[in-house]
PDB file of C-alpha atoms in Angstrom:
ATOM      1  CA  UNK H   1     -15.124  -5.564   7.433  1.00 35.00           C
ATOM      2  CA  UNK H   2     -12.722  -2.966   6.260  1.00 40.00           C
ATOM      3  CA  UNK H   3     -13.213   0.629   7.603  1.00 43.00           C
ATOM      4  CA  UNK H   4     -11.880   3.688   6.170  1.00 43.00           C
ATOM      5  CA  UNK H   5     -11.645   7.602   6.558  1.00 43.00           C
ATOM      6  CA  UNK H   6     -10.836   7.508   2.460  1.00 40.00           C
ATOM      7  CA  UNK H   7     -12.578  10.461   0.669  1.00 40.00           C
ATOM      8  CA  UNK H   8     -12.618   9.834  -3.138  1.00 44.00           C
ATOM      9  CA  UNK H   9     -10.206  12.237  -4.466  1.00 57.00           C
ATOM     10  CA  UNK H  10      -7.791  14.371  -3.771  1.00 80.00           C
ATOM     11  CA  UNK H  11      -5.372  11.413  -2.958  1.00 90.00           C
ATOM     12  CA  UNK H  12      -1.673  12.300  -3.480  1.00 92.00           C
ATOM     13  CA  UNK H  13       0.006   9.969  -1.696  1.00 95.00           C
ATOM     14  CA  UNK H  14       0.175   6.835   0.532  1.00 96.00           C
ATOM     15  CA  UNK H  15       2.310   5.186   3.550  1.00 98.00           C
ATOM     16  CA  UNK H  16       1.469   1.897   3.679  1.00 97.00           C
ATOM     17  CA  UNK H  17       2.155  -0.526   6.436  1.00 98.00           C
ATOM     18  CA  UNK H  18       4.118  -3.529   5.346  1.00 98.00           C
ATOM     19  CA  UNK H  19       3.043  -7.332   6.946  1.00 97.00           C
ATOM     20  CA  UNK H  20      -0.465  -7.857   6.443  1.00 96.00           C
ATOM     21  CA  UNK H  21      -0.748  -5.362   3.491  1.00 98.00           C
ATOM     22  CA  UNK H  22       1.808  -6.647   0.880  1.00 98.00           C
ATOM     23  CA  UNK H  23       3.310  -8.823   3.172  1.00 98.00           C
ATOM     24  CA  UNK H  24       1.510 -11.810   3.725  1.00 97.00           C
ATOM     25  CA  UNK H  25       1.398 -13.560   7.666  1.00 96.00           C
ATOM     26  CA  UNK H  26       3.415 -16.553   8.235  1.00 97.00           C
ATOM     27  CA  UNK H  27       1.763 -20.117   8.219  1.00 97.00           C
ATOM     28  CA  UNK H  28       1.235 -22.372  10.856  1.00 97.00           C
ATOM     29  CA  UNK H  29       3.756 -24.643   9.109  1.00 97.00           C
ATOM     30  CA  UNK H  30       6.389 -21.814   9.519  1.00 97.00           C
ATOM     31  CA  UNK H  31       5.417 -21.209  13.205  1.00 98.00           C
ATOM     32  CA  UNK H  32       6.086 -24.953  13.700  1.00 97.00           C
ATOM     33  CA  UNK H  33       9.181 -24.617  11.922  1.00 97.00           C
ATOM     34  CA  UNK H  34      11.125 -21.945  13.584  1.00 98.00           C
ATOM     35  CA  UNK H  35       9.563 -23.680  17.063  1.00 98.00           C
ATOM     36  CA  UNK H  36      11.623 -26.666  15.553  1.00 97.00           C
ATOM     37  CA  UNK H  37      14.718 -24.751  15.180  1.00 98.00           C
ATOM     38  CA  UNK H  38      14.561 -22.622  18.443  1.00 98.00           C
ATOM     39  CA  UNK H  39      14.152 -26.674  20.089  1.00 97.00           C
ATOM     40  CA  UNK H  40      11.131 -25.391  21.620  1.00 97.00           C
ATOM     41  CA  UNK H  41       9.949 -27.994  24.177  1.00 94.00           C
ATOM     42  CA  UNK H  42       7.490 -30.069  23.134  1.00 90.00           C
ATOM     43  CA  UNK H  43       6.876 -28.200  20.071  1.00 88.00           C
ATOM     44  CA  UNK H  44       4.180 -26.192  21.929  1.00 95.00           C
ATOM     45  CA  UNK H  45       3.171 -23.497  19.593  1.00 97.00           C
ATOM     46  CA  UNK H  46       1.571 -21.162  21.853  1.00 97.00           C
ATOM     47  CA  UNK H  47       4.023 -20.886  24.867  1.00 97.00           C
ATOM     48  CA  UNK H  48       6.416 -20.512  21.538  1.00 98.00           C
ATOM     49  CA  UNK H  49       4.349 -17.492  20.699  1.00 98.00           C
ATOM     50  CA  UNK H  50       4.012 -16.074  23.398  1.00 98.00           C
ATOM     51  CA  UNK H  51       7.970 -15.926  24.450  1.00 98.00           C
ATOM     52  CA  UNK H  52       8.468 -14.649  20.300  1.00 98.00           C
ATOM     53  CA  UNK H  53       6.021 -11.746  20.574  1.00 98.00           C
ATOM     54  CA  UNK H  54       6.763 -10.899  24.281  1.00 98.00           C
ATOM     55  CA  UNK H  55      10.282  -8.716  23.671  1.00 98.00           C
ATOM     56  CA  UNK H  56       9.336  -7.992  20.115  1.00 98.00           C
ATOM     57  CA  UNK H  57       8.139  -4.625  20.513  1.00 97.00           C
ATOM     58  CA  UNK H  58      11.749  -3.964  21.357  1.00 98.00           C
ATOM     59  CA  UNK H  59      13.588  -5.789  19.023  1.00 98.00           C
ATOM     60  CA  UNK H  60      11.539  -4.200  15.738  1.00 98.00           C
ATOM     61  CA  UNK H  61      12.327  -0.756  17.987  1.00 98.00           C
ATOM     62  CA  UNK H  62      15.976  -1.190  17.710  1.00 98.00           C
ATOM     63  CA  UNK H  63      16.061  -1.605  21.308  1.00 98.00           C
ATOM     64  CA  UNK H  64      17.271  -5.153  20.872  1.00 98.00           C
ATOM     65  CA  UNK H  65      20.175  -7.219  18.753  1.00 98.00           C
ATOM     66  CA  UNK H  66      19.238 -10.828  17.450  1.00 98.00           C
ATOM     67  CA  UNK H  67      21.386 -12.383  20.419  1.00 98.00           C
ATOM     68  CA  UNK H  68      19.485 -10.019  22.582  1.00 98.00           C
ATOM     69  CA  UNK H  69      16.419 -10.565  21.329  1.00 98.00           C
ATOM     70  CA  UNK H  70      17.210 -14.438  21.231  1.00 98.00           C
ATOM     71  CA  UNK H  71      18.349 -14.914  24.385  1.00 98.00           C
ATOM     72  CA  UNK H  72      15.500 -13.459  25.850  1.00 98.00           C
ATOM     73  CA  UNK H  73      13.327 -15.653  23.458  1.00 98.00           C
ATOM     74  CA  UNK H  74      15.164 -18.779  24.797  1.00 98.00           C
ATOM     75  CA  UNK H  75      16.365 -18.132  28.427  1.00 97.00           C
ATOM     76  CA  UNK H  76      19.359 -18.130  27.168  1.00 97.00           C
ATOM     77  CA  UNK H  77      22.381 -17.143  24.343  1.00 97.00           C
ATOM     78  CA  UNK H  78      22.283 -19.147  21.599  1.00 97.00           C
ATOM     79  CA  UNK H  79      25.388 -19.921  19.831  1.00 97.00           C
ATOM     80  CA  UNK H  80      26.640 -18.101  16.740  1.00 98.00           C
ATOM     81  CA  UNK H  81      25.338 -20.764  13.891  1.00 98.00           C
ATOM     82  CA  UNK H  82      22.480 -21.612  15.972  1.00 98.00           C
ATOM     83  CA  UNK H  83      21.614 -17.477  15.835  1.00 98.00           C
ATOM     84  CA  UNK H  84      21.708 -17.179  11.660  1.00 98.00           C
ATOM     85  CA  UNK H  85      19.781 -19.858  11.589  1.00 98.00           C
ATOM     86  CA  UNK H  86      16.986 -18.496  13.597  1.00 98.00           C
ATOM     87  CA  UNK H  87      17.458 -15.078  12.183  1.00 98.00           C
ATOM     88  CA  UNK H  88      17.473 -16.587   8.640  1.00 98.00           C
ATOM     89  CA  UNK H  89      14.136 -18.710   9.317  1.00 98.00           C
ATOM     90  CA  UNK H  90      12.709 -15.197  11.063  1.00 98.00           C
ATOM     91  CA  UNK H  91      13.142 -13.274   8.298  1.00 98.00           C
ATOM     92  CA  UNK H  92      12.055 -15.598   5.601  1.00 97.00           C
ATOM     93  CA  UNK H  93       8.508 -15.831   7.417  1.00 97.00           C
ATOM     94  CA  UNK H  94       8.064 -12.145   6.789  1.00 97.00           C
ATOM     95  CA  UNK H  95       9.171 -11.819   3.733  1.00 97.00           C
ATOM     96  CA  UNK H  96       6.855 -13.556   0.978  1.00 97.00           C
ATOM     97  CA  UNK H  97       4.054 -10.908  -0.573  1.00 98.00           C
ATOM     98  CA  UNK H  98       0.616 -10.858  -2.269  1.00 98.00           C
ATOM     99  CA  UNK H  99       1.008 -10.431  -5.684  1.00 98.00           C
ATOM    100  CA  UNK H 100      -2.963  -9.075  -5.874  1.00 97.00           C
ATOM    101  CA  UNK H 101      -1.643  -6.236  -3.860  1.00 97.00           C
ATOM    102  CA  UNK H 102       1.656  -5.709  -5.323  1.00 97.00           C
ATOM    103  CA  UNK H 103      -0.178  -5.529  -8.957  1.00 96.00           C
ATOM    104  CA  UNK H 104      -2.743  -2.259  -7.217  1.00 95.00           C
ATOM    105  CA  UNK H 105       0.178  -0.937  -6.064  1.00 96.00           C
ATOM    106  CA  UNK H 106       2.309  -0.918  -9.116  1.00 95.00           C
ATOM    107  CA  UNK H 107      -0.993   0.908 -10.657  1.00 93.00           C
ATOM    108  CA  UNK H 108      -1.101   3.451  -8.172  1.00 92.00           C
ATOM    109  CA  UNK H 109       3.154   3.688  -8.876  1.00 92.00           C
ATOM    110  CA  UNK H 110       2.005   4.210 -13.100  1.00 91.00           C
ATOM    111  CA  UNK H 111      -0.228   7.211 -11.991  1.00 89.00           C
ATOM    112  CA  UNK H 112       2.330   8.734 -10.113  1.00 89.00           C
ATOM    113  CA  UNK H 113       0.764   8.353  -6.856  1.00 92.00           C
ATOM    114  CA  UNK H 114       4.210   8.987  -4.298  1.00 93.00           C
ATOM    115  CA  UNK H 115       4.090   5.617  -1.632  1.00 97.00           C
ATOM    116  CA  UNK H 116       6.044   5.057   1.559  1.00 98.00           C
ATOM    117  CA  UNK H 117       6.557   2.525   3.504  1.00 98.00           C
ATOM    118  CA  UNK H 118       7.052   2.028   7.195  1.00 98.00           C
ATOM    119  CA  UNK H 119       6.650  -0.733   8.939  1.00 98.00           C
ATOM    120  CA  UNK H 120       7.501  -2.675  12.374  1.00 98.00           C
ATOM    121  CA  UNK H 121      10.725  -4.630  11.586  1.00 98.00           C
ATOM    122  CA  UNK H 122      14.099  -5.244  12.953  1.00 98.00           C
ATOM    123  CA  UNK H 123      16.996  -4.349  11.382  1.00 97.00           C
ATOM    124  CA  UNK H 124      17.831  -7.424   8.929  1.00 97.00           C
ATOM    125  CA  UNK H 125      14.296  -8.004   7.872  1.00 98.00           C
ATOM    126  CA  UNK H 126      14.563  -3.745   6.800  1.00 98.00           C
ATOM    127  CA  UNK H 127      17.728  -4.819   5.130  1.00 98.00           C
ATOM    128  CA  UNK H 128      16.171  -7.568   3.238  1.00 98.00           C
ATOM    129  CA  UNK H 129      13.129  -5.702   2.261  1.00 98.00           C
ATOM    130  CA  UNK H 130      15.374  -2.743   1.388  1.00 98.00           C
ATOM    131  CA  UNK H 131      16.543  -4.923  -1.436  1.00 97.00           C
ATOM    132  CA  UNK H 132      13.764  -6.886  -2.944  1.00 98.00           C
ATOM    133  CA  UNK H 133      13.135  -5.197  -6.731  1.00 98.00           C
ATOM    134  CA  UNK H 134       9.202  -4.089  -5.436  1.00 98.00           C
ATOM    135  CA  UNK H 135      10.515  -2.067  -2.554  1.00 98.00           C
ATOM    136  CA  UNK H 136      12.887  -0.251  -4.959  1.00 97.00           C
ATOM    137  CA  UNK H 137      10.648  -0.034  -7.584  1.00 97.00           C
ATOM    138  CA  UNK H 138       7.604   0.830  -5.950  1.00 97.00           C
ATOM    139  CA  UNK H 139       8.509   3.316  -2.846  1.00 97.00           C
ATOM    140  CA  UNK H 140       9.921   6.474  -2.707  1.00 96.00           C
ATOM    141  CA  UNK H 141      10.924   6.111   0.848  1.00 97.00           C
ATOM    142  CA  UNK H 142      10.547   2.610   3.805  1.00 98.00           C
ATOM    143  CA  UNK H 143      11.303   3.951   6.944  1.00 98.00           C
ATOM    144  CA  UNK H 144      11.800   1.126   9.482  1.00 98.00           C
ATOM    145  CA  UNK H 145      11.176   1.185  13.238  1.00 98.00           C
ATOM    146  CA  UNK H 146      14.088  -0.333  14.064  1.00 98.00           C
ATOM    147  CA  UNK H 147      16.172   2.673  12.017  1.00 98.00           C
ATOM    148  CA  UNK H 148      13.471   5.665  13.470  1.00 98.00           C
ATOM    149  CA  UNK H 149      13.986   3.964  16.939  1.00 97.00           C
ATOM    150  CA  UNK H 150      10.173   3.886  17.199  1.00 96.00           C
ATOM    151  CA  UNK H 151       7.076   1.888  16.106  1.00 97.00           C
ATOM    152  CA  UNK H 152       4.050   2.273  15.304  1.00 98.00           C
ATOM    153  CA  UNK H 153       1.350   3.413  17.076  1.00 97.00           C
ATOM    154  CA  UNK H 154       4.165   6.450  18.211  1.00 98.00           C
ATOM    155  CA  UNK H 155       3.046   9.420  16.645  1.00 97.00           C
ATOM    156  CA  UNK H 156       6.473  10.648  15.642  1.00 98.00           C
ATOM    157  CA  UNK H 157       6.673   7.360  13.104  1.00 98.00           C
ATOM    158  CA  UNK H 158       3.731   8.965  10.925  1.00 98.00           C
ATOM    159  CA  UNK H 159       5.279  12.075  11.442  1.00 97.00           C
ATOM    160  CA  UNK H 160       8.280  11.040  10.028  1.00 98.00           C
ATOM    161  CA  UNK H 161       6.585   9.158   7.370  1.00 98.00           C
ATOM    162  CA  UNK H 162       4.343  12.046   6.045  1.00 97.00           C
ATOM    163  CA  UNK H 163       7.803  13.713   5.607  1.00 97.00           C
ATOM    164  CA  UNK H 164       9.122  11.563   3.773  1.00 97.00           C
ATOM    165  CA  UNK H 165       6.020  11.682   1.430  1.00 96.00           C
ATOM    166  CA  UNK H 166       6.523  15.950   0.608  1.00 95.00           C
ATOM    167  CA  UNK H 167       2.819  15.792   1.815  1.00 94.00           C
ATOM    168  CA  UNK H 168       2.360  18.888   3.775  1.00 92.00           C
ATOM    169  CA  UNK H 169      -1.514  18.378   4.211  1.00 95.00           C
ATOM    170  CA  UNK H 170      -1.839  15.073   5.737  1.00 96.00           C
ATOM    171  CA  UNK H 171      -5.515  14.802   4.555  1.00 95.00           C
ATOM    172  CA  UNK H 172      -4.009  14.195   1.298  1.00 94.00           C
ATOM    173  CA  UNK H 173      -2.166  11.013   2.084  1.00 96.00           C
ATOM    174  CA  UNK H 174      -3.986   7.783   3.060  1.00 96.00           C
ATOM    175  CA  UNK H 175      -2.327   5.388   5.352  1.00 98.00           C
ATOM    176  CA  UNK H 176      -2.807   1.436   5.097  1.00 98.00           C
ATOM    177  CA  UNK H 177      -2.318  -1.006   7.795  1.00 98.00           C
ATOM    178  CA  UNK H 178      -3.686  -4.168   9.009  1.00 97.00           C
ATOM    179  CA  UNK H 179      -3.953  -3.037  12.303  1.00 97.00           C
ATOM    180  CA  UNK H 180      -6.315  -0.921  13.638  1.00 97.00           C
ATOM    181  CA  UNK H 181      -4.577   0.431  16.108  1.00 97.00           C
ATOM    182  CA  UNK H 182      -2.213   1.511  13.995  1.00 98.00           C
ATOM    183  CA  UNK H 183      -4.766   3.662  11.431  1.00 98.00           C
ATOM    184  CA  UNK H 184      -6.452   5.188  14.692  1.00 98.00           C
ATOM    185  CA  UNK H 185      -2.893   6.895  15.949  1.00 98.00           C
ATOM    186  CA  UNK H 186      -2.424   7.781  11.989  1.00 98.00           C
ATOM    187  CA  UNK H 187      -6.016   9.327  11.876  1.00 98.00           C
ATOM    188  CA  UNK H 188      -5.644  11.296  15.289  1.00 97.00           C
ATOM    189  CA  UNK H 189      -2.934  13.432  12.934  1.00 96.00           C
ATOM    190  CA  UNK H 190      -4.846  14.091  10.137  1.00 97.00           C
ATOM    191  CA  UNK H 191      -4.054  11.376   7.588  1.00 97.00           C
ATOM    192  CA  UNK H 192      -6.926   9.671   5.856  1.00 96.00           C
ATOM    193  CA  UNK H 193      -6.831   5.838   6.924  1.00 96.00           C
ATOM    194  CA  UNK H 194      -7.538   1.725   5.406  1.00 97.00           C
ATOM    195  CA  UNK H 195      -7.456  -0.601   8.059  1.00 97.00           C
ATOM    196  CA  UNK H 196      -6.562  -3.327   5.284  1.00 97.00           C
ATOM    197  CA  UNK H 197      -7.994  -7.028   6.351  1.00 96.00           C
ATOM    198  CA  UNK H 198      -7.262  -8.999   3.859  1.00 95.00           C
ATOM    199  CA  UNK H 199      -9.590  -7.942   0.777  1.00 95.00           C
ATOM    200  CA  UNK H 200      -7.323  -6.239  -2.311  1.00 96.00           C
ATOM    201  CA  UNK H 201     -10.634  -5.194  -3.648  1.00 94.00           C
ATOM    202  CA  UNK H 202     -11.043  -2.995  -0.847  1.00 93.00           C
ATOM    203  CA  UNK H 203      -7.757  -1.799  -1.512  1.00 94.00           C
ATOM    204  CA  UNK H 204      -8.258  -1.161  -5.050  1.00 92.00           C
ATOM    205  CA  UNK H 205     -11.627   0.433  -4.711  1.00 89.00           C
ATOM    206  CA  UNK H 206      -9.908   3.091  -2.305  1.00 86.00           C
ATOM    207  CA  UNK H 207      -7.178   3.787  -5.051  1.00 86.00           C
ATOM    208  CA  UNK H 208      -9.359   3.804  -8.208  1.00 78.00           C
ATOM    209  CA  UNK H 209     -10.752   7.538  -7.660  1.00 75.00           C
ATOM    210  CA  UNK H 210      -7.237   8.724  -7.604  1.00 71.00           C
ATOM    211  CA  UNK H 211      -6.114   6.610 -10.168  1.00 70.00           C
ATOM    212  CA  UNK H 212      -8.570   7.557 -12.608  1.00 68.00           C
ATOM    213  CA  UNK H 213      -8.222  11.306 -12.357  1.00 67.00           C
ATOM    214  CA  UNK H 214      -4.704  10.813 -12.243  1.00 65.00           C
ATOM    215  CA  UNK H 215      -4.385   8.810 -15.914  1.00 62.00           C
ATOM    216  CA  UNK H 216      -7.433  10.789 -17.367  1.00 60.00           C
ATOM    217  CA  UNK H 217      -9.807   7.513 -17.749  1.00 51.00           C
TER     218      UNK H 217
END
């Protein structure tokens, strides 16, 4: 069930989160592939999770390099080649999108509707996104918490994010993310909030308000 804060108009902007909104979530198959290439033992996918997500926090904060955030995934330094590897396989888990969403947003980009994003990531996967032709085409702004040297739920990361928008009033800009966490801390300043799970149509029937006073139909 999708829950919102969204009021129908009066929408001038939007931040939206990245993985789990446009992004989509890695696959078992890719879990079970970078587990392969980290020579996890006995390709056990859970202990594998649980040492990938356990120093992550720091890592998307900046906090963190890829050896350092390897190491501590491993118990210990991997070597240079076996490091791009892992980054490479990393990053390509996060980096494939919905093209159901992609197609709202590009919508919401014709009526003019100003979009953000800013999302959890460490610094290549920012790089990479950086330079995909949606992210250039579609946002104003990405703000990345391993750039701000904070993630989400901090407060200063919407703060920064409304900013970027040239929202002053942040009940005029509607925040997206997959995690609801994450659209609880954004509400507690004033944004309007999508906790996004899955559904484009819940997406779109936020947006379509706005976009229809926006292109006159």
């Amino acid at each position: 069930m999708t829950h919102t804060s969204v009021a129908p108009n009066g929408l001038d902007a939007l931040i939206l989160d990245y993985n789990g909104v446009p992004g989509l979530q890695p696959t078992t198959a890719m879990w079970m592939r970078l587990a392969d290439l980290a020579e996890w033992p006995g390709r056990h996918l859970p202990s594998f999770l649980d040492a990938f997500w356990a120093p992550r926090n720091a890592y998307d904060a900046g906090e963190l390099s890829d050896l350092a955030y390897w190491a501590k995934v491993l118990g210990h330094h991997p070597g240079a080649r076996w490091l791009r590897t892992l980054r490479a396989a990393d990053t390509a888990m996060w980096t494939r999108t919905d093209p159901r969403v992609l197609d709202i947003l590009y919508r919401a980009r014709a009526a003019e509707l100003s979009m953000v994003l800013l999302s959890n990531a460490p610094a290549h996967l920012s790089n990479v996104l950086d330079a995909t032709v949606w992210r250039r085409e579609l946002m104003a702004d990405a703000l990345y918490s391993a750039r701000l040297g904070l993630c989400k739920p901090d407060p200063a990361a919407y703060e920064h994010a409304l900013a970027a928008t040239g929202m002053a009033d942040p009940a005029r800009v509607l925040f997206v993310d997959d995690r609801e966490d994450n659209c609880r801390a954004a509400a507690e300043l004033g944004l309007r909030t999508l906790h996004y799970t899955g559904q484009p149509a819940d997406l779109e029937q936020q947006l379509l308000p706005a976009l229809a006073d926006r292109t006159g139909s």
